[in-house]
Short mmCIF file of C-alpha atoms in Angstrom, two decimals:
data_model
loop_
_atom_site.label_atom_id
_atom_site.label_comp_id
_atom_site.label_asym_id
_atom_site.label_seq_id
_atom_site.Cartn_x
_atom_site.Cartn_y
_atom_site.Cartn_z
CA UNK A 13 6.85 13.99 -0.71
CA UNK A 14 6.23 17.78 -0.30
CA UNK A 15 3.71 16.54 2.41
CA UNK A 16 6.28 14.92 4.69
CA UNK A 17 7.93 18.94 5.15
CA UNK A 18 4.13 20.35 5.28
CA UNK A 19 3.59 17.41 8.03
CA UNK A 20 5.89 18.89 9.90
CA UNK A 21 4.49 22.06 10.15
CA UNK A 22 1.35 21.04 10.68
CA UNK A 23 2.17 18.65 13.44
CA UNK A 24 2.89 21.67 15.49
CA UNK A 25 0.06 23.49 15.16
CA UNK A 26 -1.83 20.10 15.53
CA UNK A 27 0.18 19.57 19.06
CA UNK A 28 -1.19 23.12 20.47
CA UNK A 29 -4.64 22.42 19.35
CA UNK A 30 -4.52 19.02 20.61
CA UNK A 31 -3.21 20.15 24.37
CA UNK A 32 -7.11 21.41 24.89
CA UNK A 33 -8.50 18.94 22.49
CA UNK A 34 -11.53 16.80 24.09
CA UNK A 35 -10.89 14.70 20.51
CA UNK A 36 -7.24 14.24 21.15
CA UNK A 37 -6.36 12.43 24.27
CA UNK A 38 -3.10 11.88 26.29
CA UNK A 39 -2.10 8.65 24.10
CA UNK A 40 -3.08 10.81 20.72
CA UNK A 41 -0.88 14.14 22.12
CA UNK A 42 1.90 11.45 22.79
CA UNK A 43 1.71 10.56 19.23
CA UNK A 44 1.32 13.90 17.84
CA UNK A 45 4.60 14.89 19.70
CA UNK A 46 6.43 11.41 18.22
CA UNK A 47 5.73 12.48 15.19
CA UNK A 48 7.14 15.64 15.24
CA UNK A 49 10.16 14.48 17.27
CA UNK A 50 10.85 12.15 14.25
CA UNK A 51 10.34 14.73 11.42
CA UNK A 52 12.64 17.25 13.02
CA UNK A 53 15.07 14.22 13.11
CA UNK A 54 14.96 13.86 9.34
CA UNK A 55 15.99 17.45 8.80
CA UNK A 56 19.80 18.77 8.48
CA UNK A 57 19.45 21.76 10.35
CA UNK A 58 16.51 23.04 13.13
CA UNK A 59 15.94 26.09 12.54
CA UNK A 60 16.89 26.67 9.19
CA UNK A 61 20.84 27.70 8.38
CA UNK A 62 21.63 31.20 7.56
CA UNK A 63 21.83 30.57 3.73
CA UNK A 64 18.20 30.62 3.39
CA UNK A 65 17.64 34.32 4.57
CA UNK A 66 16.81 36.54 2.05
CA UNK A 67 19.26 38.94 0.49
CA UNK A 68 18.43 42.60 0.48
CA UNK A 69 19.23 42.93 -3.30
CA UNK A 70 16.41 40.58 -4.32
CA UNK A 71 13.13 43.13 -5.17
CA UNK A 72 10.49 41.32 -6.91
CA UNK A 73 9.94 44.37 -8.67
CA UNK A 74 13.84 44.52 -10.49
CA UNK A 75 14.80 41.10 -10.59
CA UNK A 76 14.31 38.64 -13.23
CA UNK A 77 12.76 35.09 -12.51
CA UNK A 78 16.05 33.01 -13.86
CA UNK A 79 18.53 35.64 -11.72
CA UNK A 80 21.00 34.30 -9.45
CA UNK A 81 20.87 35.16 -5.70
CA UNK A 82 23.27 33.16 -3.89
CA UNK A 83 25.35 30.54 -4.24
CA UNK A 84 27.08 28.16 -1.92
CA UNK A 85 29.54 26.66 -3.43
CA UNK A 86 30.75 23.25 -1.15
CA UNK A 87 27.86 23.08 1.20
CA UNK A 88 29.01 21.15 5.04
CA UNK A 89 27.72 17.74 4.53
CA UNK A 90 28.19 17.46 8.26
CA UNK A 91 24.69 16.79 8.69
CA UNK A 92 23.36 15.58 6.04
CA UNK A 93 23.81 11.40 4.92
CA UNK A 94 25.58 12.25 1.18
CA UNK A 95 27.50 9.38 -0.25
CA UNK A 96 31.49 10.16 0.31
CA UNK A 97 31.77 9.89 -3.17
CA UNK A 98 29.81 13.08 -3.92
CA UNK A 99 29.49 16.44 -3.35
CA UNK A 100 26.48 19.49 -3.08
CA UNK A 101 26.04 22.92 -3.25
CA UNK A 102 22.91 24.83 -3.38
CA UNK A 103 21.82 28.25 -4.97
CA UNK A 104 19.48 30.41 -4.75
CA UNK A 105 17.55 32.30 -7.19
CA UNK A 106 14.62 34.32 -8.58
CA UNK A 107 11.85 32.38 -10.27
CA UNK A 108 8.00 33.11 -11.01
CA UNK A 109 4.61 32.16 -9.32
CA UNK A 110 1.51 31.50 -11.04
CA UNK A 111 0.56 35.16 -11.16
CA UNK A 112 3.60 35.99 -12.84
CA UNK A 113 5.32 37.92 -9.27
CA UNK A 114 8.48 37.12 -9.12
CA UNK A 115 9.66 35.20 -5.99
CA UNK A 116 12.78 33.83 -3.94
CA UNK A 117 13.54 29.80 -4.31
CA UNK A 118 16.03 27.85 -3.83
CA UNK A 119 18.15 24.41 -4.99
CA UNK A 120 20.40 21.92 -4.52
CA UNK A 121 22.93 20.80 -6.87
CA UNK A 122 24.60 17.18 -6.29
CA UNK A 123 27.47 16.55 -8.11
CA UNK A 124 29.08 13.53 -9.45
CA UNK A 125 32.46 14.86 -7.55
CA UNK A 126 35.85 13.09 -8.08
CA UNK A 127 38.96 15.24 -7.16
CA UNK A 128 39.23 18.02 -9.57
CA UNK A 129 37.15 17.21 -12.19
CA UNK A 130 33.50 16.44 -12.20
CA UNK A 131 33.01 13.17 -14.16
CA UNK A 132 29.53 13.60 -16.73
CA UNK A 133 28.31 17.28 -17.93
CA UNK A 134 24.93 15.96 -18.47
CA UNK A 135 22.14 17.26 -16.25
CA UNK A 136 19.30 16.26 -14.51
CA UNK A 137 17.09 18.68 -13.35
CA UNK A 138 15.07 17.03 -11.30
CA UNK A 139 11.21 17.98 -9.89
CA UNK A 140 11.01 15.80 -7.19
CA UNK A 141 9.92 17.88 -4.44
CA UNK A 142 12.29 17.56 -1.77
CA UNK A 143 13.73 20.13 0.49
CA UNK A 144 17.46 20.62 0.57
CA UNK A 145 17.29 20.55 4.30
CA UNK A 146 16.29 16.91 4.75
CA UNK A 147 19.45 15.05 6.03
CA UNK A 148 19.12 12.17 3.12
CA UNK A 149 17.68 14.87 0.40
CA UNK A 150 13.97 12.81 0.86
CA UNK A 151 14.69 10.43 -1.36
CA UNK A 152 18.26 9.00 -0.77
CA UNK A 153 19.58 6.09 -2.85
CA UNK A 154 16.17 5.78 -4.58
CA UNK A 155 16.52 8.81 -6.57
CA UNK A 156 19.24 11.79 -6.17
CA UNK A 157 22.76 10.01 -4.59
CA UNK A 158 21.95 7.29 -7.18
CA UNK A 159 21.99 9.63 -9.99
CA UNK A 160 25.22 11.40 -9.21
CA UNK A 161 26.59 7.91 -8.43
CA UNK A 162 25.90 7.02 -12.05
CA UNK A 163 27.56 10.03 -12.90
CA UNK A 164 24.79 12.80 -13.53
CA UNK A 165 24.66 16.18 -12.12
CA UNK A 166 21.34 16.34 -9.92
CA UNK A 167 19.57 20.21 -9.84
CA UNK A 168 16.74 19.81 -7.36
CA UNK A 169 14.27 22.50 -6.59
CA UNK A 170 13.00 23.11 -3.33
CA UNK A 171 10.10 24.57 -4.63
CA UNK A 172 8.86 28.58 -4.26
CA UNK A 173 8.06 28.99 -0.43
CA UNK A 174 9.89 26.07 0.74
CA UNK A 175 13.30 27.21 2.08
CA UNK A 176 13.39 30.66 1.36
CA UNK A 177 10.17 33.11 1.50
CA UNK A 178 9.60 36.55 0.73
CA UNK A 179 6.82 38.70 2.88
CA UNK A 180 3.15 37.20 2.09
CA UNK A 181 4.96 34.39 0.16
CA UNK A 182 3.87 30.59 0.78
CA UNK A 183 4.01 27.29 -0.98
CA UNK A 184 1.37 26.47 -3.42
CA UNK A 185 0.32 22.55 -3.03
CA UNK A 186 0.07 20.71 -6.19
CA UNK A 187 0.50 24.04 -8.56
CA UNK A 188 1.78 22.10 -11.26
CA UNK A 189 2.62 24.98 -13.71
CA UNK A 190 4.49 27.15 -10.76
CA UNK A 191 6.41 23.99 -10.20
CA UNK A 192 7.24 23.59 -13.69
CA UNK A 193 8.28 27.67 -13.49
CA UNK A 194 10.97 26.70 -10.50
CA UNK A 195 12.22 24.08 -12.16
CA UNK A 196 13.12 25.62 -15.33
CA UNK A 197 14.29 28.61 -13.59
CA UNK A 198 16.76 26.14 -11.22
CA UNK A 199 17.82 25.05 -14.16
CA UNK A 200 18.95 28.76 -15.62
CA UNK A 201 20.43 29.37 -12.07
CA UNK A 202 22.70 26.36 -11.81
CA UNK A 203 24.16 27.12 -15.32
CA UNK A 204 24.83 30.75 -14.30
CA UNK A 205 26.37 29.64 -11.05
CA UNK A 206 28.42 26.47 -12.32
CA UNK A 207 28.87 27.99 -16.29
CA UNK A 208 32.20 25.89 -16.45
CA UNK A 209 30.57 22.80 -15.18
CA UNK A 210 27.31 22.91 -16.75
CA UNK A 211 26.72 24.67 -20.31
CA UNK A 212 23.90 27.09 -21.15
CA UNK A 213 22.57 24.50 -23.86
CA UNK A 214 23.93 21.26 -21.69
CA UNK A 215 21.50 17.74 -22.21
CA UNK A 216 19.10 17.18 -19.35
CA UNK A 217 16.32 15.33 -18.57
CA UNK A 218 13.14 16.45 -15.95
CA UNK A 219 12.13 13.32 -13.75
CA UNK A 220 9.67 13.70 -10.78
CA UNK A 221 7.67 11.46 -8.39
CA UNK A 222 4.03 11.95 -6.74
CA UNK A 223 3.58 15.94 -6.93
CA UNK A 224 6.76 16.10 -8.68
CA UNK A 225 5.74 14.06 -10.83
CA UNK A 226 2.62 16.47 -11.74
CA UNK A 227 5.39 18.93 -11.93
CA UNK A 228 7.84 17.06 -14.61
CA UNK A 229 4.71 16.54 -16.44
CA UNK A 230 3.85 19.98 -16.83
CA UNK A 231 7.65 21.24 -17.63
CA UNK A 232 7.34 19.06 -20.69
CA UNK A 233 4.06 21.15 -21.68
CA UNK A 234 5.87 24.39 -20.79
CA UNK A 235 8.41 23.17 -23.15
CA UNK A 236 6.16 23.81 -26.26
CA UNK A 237 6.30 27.17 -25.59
CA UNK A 238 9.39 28.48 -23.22
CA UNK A 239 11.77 25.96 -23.84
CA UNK A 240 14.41 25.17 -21.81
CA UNK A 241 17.73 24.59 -24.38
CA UNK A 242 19.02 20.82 -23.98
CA UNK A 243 16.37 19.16 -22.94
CA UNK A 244 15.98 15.77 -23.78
CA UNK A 245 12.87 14.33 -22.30
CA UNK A 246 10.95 13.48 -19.25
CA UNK A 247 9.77 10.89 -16.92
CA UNK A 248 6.75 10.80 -14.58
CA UNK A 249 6.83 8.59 -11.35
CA UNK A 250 3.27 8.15 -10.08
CA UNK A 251 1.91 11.38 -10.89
CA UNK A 252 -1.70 12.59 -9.34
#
């Protein structure tokens, strides 16, 4: 479901080649611009919010794929479509491309929130790709509120260039083994951030669907050699 955030960036380049377009025609422009209209409905904020800018202290050179940027601890559900019942906050953090540069990403972390406590310690660190700035997290019901509902503590990575990006940094399509990087490396961040909520060795499980699936997938063969302490196993959800 990466492709539904690239759709929307493509949509608007596609609209300004389309205006002079003798392929594209009124009735296809019209479309084009539907189709933006709807994505930009489906996202939380337009433009981005302020928490994705990039801090001055992060210098791919110093910091430490793992390290923890920022953290927002209650995130405004305002916007977004999050069961009452729970509650999100997202981090930021360094992690590591396929080239081994170190690079800005970020996460959201959806808890299982009851007042004052948080009810299960085990984690889910999820790969599904989906962008904390879609309104129902991508994937609603079907995958992250009904976690937490059922009482598990959802990490989801937005994946290296989605959200936050560094100068000459982009999102790599289907890069399995970068994927697999951010998601271990959301993991290490949400521990540091939450260390009373979720422990350094704390059980989790890596689930992903479509490219996320590719992803989870791939963080199980990463396990063999950089393991990630309390992991318990994986599932793959229609994986190319």
């Amino acid at each position: 479901m990466v492709l539904s955030h690239l759709v929307y960036v493509s949509s608007l380049v596609s609209l300004c080649t389309a205006q002079g377009s003798t392929i594209c025609d009124a009735g296809c422009q019209t479309r084009v611009d539907g189709a933006i209209t709807f994505e930009r409905a489906a996202h939380a904020h337009v433009p981005l919010g302020d928490f994705y800018s990039l801090p001055s202290t992060f210098d791919a050179r110093i910091s430490t794929p793992g390290d923890l940027l920022k953290v927002e601890q209650h995130t405004d559900l305002t916007n977004y479509t999050v069961p009452s019942s729970l509650t999100m906050s997202r981090i930021m953090y360094a992690s590591q491309n396929l080239n081994g540069t170190t690079v800005p990403a970020t996460a959201f972390v959806l808890w299982p929130y009851a007042p004052y406590q948080y009810s299960k310690s085990i984690q889910n660190a999820s790969s599904f790709p989906m962008i904390a700035n879609y309104r129902s997290l991508q994937y609603h019901f079907m995958a992250a509120y009904s976690f937490a509902i059922d009482g598990f503590t959802v990490v989801t990575t937005d994946y290296a260039g989605l959200g936050v990006q560094a100068p000459g940094q982009a999102f790599k399509h289907q890069n399995g083994p970068s994927g697999a990087k951010d998601v271990a490396y959301a993991i290490e961040a949400a521990r540091k951030a939450f260390p009373e909520q979720l422990k350094s060795d704390g059980p989790f499980i890596a689930t992903g669907h479509s490219e996320g699936g590719q992803v989870a997938y791939v963080f199980a063969e990463r396990q063999a050699h950089t393991p990630v302490p309390g992991y318990l196993g994986d599932t793959v959800v229609s994986g190319p």
